[in-house]
Coordinates of C-alpha atoms in Angstrom, one line a residue:
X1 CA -30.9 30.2 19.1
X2 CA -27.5 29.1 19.0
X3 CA -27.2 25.5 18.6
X4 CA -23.8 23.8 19.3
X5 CA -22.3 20.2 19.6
X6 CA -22.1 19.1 23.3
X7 CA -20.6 15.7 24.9
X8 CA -22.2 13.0 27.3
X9 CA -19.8 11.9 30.2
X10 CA -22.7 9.9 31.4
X11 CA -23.4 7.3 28.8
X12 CA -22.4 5.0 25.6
X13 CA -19.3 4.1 27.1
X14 CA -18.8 1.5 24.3
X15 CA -20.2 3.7 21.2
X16 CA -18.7 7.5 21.7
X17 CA -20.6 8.5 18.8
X18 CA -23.6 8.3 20.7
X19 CA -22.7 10.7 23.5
X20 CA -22.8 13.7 20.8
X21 CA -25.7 15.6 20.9
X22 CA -26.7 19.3 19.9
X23 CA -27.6 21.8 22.6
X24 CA -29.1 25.2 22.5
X25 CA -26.1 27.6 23.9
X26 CA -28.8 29.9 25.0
X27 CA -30.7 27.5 27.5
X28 CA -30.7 27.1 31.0
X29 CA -30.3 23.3 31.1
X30 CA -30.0 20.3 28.0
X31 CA -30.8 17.1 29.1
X32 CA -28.6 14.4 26.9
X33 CA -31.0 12.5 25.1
X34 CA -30.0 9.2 25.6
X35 CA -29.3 9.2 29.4
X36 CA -31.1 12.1 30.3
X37 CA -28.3 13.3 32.2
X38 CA -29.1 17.3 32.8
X39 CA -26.0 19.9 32.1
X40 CA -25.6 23.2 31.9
X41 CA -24.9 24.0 27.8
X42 CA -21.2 25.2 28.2
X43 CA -20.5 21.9 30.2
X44 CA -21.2 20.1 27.5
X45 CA -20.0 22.3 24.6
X46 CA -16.4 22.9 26.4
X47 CA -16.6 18.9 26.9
X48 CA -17.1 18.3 23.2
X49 CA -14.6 20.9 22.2
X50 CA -11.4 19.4 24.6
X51 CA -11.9 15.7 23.5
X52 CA -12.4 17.0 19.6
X53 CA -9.1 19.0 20.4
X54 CA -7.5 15.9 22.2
X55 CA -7.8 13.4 19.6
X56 CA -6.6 15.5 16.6
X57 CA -3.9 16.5 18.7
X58 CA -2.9 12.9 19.0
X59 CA -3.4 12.0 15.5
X60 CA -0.7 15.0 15.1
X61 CA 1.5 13.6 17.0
X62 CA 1.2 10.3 15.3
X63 CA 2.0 12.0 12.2
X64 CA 4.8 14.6 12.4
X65 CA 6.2 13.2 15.4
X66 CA 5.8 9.0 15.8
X67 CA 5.7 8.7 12.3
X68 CA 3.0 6.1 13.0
X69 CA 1.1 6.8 9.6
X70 CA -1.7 4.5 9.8
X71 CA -2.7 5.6 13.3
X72 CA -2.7 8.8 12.3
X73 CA -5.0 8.1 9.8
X74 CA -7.2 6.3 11.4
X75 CA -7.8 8.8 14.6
X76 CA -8.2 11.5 11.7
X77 CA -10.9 9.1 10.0
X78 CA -12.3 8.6 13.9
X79 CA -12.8 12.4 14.6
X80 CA -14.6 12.7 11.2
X81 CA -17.2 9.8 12.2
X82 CA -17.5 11.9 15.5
X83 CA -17.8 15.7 13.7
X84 CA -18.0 15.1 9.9
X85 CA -17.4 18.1 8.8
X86 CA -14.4 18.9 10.6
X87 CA -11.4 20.7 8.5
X88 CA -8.5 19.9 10.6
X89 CA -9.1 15.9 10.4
X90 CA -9.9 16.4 6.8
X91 CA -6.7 17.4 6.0
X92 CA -4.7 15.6 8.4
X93 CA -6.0 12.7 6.8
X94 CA -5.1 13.8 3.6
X95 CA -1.2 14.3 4.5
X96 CA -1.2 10.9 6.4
X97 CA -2.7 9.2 3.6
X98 CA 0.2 10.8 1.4
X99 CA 2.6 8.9 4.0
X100 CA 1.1 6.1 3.6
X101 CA 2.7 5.7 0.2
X102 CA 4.8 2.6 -0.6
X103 CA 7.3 1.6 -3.2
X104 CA 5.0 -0.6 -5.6
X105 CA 1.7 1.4 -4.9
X106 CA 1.8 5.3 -4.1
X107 CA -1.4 7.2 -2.4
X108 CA -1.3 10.0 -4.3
X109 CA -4.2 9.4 -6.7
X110 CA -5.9 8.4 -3.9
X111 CA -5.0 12.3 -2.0
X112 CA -6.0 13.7 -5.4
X113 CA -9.1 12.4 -5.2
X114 CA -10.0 13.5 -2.0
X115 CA -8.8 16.8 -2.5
X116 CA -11.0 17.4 -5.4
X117 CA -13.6 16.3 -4.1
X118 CA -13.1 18.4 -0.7
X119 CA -11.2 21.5 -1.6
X120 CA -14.1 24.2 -2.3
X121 CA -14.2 23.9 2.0
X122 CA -10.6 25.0 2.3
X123 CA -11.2 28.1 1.0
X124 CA -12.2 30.0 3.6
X125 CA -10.2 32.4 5.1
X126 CA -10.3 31.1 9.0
X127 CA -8.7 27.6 7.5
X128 CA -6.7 29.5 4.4
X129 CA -3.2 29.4 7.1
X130 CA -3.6 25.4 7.7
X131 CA -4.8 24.7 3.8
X132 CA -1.4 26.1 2.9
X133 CA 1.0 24.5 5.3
X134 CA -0.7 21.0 4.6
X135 CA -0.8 21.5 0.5
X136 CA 2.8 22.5 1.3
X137 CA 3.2 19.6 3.2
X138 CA 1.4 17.3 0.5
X139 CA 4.3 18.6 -2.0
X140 CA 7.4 18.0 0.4
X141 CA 5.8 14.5 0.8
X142 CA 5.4 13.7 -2.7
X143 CA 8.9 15.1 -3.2
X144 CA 10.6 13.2 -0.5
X145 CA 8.8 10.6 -1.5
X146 CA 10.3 10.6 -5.3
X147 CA 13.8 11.1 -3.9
X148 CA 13.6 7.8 -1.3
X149 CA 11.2 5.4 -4.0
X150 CA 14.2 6.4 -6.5
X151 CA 17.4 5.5 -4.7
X152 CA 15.4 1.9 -3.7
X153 CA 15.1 1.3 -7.6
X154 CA 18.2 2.2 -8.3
X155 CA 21.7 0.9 -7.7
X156 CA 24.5 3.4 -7.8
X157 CA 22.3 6.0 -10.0
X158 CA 21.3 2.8 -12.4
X159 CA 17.9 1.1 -12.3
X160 CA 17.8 -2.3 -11.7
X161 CA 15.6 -3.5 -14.8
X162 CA 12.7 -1.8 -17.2
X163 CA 10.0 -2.9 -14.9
X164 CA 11.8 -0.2 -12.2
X165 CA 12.0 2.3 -15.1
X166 CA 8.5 2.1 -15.8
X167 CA 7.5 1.6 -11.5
X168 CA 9.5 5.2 -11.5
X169 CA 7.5 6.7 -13.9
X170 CA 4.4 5.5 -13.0
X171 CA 4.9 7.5 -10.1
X172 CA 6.2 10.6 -11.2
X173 CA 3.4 11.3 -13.9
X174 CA 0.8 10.8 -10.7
X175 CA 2.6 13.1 -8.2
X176 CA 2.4 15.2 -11.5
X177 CA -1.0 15.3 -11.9
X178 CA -1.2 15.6 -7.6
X179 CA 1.1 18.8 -7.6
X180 CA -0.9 20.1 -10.1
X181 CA -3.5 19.9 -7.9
X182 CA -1.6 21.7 -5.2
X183 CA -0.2 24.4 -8.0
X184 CA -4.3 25.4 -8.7
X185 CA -5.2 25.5 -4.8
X186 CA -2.7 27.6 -3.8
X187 CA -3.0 30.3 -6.1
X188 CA -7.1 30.0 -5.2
X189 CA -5.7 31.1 -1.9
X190 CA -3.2 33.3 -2.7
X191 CA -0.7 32.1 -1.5
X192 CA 1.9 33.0 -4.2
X193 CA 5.1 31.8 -2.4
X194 CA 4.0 28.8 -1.8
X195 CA 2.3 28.1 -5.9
X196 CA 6.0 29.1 -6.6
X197 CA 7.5 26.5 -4.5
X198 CA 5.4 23.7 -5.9
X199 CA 5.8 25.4 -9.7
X200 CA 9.3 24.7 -9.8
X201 CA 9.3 20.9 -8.4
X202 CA 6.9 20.3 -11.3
X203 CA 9.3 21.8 -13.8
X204 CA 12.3 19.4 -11.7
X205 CA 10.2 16.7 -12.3
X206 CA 9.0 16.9 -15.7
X207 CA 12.5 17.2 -16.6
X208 CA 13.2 13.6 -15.7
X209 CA 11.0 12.6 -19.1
X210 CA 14.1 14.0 -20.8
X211 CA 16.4 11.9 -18.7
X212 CA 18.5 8.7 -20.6
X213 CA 18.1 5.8 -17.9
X214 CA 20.5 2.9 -17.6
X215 CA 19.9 -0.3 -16.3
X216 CA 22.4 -2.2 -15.0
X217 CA 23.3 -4.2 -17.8
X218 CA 24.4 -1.4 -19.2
X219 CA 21.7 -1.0 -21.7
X220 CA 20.0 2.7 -22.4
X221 CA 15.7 3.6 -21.9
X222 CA 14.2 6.3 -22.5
X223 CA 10.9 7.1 -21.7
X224 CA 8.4 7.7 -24.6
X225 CA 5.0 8.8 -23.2
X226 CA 1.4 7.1 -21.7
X227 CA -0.3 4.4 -23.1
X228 CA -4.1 5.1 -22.6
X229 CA -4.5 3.2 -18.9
X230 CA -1.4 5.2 -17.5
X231 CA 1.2 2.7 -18.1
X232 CA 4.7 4.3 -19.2
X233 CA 6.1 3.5 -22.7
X234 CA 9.5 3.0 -22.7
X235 CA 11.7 2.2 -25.5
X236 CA 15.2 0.7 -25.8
X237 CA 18.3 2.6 -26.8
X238 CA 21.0 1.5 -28.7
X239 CA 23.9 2.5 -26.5
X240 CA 25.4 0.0 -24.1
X241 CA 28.2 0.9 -21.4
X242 CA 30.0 -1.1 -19.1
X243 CA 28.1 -0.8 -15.5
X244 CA 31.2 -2.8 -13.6
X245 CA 28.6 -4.1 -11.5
X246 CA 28.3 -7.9 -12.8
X247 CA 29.9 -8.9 -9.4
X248 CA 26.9 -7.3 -7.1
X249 CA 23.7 -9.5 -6.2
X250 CA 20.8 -7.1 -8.3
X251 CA 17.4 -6.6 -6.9
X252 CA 14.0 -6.9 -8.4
X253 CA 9.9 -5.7 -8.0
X254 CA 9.0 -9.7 -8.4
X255 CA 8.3 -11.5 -5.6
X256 CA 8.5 -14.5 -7.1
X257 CA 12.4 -14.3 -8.0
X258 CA 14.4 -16.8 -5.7
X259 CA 17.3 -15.6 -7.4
X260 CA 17.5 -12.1 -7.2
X261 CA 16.9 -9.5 -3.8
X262 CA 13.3 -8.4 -3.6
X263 CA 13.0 -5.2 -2.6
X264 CA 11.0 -4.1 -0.1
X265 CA 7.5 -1.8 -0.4
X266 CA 9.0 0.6 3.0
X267 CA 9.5 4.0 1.4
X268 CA 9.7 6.1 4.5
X269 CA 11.9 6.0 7.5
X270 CA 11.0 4.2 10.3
X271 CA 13.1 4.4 13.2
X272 CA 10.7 7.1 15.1
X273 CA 8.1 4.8 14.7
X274 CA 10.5 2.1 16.3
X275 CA 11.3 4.8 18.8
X276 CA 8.0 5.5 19.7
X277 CA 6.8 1.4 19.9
X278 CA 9.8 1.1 22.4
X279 CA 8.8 4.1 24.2
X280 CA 5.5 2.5 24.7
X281 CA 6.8 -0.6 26.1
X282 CA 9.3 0.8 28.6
X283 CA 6.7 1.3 31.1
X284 CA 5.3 -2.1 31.3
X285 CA 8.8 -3.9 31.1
X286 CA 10.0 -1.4 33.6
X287 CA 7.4 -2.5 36.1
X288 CA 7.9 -6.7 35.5
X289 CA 11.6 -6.6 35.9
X290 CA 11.2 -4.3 38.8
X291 CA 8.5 -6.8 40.5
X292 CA 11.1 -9.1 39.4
X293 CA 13.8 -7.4 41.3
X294 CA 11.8 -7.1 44.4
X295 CA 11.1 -10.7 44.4
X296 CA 14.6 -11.3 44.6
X297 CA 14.9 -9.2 47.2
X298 CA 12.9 -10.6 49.2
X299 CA 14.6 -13.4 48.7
X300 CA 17.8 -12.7 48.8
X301 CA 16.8 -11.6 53.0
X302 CA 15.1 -14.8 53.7
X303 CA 18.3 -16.6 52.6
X304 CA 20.5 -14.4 53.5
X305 CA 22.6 -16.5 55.7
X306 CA 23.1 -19.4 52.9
X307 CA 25.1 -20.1 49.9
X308 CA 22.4 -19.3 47.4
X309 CA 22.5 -15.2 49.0
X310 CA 25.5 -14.5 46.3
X311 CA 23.3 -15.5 43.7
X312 CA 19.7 -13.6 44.9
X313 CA 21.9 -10.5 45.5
X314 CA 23.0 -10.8 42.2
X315 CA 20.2 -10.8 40.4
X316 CA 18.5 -8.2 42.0
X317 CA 21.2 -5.9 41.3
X318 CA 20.9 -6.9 37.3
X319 CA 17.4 -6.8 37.6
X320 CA 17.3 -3.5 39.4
X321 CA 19.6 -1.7 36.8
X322 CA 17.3 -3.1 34.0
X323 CA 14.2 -1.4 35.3
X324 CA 16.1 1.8 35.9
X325 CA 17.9 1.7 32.3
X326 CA 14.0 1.2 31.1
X327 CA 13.0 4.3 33.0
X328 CA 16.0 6.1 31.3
X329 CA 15.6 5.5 27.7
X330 CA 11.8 6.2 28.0
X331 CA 13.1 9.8 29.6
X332 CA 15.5 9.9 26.6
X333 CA 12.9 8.9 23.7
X334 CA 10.3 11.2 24.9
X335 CA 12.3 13.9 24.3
X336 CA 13.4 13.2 20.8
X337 CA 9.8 12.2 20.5
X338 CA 8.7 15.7 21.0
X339 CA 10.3 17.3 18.2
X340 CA 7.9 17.1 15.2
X341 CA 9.6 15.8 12.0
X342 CA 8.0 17.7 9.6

């Protein structure tokens, strides 16, 4: 007996957990057991599979393509209260979660975690192509991620202050230990190219222990090594050059300081994720400036004959152009919406 997952059409409109139920793939009929609604088993089963298959599909294209992080992450978390077990959401949830990184608090402890805790059902062989492109995913993340956090704490290669130095390498000795991580699971899998990949950004970023950092004052820090709870030691230098950069308005991490810039926790871009809010609102605005433009219209032919005609004409004209601009960009956005970003 062959038992599968099948999906409920009929009931729990409000609670779609609740319209999952397990069928025998070898019977004649299954009744749902909530509704009572009779099927025949691959009704049911295909059912289950294509909204499974529809929502990670979405929380895909929330990910690579919208850049919508969160909403990724939450449709991942969604198909997991709906099939616990799947792999797919597992470890989409795991790469959004890496995204969700910002400046003053990364997710990569967090992904570690996880991935510990989940990795021995990666290993299989049907899931061994997707385990690899997503821990290769997970390291491109992490390293993009360095890249963009460093240039926001830095101001023309200098750091803006120690408490930068130390933010910096808070995060590099965590995507460290993450990449690590990565290192171990794809040689489990044998995936040697890939281990060889992630080996060398480890050995690019431990070289940045060796690096002499200047702050904009011109003093030199260096960094010495972790106290017991993680946080980076840094010690003071003796050298002191001339940054030329007394004229520019600095920034800092404290939110507190009226005087100086604070900067801001956004790591990642998000102009797709603009992109894709605008391409959701096109529709809508589209359709009230067209009703808009039809009321004018209308106007515009039951005063035809008078002064105000100038005026309805006009506006319907403006307003006409606006719903068709709307209808444009939406075109326009959807296609650079359907290129995946990573």
């Amino acid at each position: 007996m062959a038992m599968k997952k099948g999906y409920c059409h009929n009931c729990n409109k409000d609670y779609e957990v609740r319209r999952i139920f397990d069928v025998n793939s070898d019977a004649k009929y299954c009744y749902c057991p909530h509704c009572g609604k009779r099927y025949r088993p691959k009704v049911v089963i295909n059912a289950y599979d294509r909204v499974i298959a529809r929502y990670l599909k979405r929380a895909n294209f929330y990910l690579r393509n919208a850049n919508e992080y969160l909403l990724a992450y939450n449709l991942f978390a969604y198909v997991l209260e709906l099939e616990p077990e799947n792999k797919s959401a597992k470890l989409g949830r795991l790469l959004s979660l890496s995204y969700l990184s910002s400046l003053r608090r990364n997710r990569f402890v967090e992904v570690r975690e996880l991935l510990d805790m989940e990795k021995a059902d990666f290993h299989g062989a049907k899931i061994k192509s997707e385990y690899s492109s997503i821990l290769l995913g997970l390291d491109r993340c992490s390293n993009k991620y360095m890249e963009k956090a460093k240039k926001k704490l830095t101001f023309r290669t200098y750091f803006y202050d120690v408490e930068c130095i130390k933010l910096y390498y808070r995060h590099v000795g965590e995507v460290i230990k993450l990449k690590r991580l990565l290192l171990e699971e794809l040689s489990m899998i044998d995936d040697s190219k890939g281990a060889e990949v992630v080996s060398e950004s480890i050995k690019a970023l431990e070289n940045e222990y060796n690096n002499i950092n200047f702050t904009v004052d011109g003093h030199d820090h260096l960094f010495a090594n972790y106290s017991k709870n993680g946080d980076p030691l840094i010690t003071n230098g003796r050298r002191k050059i001339d940054t030329k950069l007394s004229k520019y308005r600095m920034a800092t991490l404290n939110t507190e300081d009226k005087k100086l810039r604070v900067l801001d926790d956004a790591v990642f871009k998000k102009v797709y994720r603009v992109i894709f809010r605008t391409f959701k609102a096109t529709i809508p605005c589209s359709i009230v400036v067209l009703g808009l433009a039809l009321t004018m219209l209308v106007l515009y032919l039951i005063f035809m004959h008078t002064a105000a005609a100038p005026f309805f004409l006009g506006t319907f004209i403006a307003f006409a152009v606006s719903a068709l601009s709307f209808i444009v960009v939406r075109f326009l956005f959807a296609y650079i919406l359907k290129k995946p970003r990573f």
